[in-house]
Short mmCIF file of C-alpha atoms in Angstrom, two decimals:
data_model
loop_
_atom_site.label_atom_id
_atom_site.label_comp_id
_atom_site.label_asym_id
_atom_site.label_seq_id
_atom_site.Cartn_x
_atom_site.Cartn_y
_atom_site.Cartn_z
CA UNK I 796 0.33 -12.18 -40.12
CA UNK I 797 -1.32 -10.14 -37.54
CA UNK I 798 1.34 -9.54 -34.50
CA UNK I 799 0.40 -8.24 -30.34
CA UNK I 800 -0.11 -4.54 -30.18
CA UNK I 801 -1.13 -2.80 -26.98
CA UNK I 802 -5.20 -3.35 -25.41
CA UNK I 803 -5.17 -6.29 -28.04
CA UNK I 804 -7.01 -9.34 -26.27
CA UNK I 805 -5.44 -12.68 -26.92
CA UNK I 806 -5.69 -16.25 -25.42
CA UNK I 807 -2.11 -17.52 -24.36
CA UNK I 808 -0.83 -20.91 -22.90
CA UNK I 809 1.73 -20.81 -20.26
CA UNK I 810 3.61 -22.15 -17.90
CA UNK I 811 5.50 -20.44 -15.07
CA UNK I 812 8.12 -22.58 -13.49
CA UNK I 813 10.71 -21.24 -10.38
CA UNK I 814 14.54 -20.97 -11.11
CA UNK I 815 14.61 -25.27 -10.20
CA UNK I 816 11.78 -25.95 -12.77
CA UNK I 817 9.46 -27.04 -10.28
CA UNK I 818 5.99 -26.05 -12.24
CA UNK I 819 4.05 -23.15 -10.45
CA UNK I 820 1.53 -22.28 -13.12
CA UNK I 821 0.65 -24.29 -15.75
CA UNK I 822 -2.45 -23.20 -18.21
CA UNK I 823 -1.47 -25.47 -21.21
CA UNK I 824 -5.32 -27.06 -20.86
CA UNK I 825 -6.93 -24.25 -20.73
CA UNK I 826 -6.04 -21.19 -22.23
CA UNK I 827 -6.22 -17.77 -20.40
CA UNK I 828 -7.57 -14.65 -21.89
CA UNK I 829 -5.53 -11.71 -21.38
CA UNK I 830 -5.77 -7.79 -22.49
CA UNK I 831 -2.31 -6.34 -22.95
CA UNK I 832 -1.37 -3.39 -20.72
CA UNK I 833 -4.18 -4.14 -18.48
CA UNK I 834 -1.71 -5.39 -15.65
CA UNK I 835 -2.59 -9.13 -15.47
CA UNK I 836 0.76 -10.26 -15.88
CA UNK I 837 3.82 -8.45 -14.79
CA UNK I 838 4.81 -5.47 -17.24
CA UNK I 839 8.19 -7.14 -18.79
CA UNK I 840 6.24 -10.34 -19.72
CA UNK I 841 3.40 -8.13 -21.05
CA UNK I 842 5.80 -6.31 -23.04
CA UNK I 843 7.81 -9.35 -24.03
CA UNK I 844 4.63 -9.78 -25.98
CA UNK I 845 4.65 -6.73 -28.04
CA UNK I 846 5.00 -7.76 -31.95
CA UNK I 847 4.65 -11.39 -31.69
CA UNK I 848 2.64 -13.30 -33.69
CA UNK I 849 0.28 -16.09 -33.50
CA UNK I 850 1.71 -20.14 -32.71
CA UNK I 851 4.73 -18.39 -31.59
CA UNK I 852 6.73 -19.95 -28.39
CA UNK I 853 8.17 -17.39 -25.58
CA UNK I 854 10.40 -17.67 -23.02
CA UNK I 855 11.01 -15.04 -20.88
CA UNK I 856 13.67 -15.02 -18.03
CA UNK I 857 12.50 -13.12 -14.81
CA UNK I 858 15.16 -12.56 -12.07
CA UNK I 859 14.60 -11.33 -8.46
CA UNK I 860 16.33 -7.96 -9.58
CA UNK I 861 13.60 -7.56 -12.43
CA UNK I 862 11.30 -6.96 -9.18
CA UNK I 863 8.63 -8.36 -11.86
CA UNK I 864 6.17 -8.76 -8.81
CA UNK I 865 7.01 -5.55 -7.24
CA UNK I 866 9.02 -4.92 -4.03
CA UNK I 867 9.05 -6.69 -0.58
CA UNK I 868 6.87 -4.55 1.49
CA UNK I 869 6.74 -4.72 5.50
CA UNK I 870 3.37 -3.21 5.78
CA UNK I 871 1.96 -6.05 4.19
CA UNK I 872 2.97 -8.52 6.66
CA UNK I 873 -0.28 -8.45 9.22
CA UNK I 874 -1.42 -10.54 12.60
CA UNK I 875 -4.75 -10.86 12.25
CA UNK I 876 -6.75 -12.14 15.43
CA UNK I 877 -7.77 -16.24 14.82
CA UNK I 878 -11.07 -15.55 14.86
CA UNK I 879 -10.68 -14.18 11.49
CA UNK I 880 -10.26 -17.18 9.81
CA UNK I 881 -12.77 -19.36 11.20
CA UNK I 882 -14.43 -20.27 7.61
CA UNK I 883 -10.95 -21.55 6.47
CA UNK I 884 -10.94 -24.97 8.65
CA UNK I 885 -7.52 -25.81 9.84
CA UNK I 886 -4.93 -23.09 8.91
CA UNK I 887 -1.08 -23.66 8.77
CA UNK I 888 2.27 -22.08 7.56
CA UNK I 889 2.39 -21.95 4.06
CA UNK I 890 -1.21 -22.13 3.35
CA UNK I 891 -2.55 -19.25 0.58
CA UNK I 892 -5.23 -18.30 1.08
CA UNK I 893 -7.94 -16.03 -0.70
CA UNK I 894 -9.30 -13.09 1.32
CA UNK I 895 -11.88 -10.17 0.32
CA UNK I 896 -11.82 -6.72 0.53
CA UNK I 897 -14.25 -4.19 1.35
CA UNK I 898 -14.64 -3.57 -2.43
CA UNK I 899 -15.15 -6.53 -3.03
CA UNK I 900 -11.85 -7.60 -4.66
CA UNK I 901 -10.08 -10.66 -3.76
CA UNK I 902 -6.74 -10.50 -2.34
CA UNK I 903 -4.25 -13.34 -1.55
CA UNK I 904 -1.70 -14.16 1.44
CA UNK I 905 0.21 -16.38 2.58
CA UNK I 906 -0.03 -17.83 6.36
CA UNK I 907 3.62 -17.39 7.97
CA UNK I 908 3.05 -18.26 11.42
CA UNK I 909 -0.14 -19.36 13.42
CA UNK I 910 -0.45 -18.70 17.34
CA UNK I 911 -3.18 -19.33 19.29
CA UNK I 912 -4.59 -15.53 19.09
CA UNK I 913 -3.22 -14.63 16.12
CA UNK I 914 -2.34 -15.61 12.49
CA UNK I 915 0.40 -13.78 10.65
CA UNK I 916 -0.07 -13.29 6.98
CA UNK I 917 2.38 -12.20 4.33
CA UNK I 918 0.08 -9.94 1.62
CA UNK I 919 3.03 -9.28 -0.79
CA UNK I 920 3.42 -11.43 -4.55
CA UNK I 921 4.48 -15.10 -3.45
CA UNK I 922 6.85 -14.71 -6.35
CA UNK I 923 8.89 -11.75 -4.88
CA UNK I 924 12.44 -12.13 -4.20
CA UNK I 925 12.78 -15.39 -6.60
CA UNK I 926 13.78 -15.71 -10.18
CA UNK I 927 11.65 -17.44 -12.26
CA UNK I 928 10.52 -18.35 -15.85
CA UNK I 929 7.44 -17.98 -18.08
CA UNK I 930 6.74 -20.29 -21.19
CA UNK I 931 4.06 -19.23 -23.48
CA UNK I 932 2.32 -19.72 -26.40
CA UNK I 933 0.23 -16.85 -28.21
CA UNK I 934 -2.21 -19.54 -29.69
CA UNK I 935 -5.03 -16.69 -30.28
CA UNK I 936 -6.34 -13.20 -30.51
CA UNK I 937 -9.80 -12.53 -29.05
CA UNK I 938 -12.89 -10.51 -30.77
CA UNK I 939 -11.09 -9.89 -34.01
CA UNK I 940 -12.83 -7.76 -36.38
CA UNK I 941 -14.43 -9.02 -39.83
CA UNK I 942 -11.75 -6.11 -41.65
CA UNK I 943 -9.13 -7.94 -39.11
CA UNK I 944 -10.32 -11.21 -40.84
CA UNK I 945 -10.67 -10.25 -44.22
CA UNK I 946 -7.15 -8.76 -44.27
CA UNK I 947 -5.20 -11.79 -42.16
CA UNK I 948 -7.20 -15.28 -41.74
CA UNK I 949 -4.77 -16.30 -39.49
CA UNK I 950 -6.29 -13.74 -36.74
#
């Protein structure tokens, strides 16, 4: 049976829960397409991946020392004048919210504090600083070849 390898594209099933179990992320309905070693998930879960095989059920452990979602960084705390986020409607602490980039690119933050001239978001991975755990199921591999096919059905 045909196991992950690295840039292989599969369709996974997940659920990301914090260190309580609260659920944070939960894809079970729909699966989500991911390429491994692209970055879409953080490196030890990617790599947690490596060799398994399809139907299989993972769990993988993350702790705050893993710094699985990088490192707390300062810089990426910003007050950004009200009038910024008009287009969002009312905006309080512990809102995320979605913001774009001159690229184009999305980016997320979290609201902290809101003043009257001035909204502080935090820029850094929500998930920073807490321990957490990922349940998945590798439940398919995407684009496999007709040799693929020929040589393991099960792909």
């Amino acid at each position: 049976m045909r196991s992950v390898q690295a840039n292989d594209r599969i369709l996974i099933q997940y659920r990301l829960l914090d260190a309580a179990g609260t659920v944070l992320e939960d894809s079970r309905q729909t699966p989500v397409e991911i390429t491994i070693g692209e970055g879409s998930l953080p490196y030890i879960v990617e790599s947690t991946l490596l060799g398994r095989k399809l139907k299989e059920h993972i769990c993988i452990e993350i702790t705050a020392s893993d710094e699985a979602f990088g490192a707390f960084d300062q810089a990426k705390i910003q007050r950004l004048p009200s009038s910024q986020f008009e287009g969002f409607g009312a905006v309080e602490p512990g809102m995320l919210l979605e913001f774009s980039l001159p690229d184009g690119e999305g980016v997320a933050g979290c609201v902290t504090e809101v003043a009257e001239s001035e909204i502080t978001v935090d820029f850094n991975h929500p998930l920073i600083g807490r321990d957490c755990i990922y349940e998945m199921d590798l439940v398919g591999f995407v684009n496999s070849t007709r040799e693929q096919m020929a040589k393991d059905p099960a792909t």
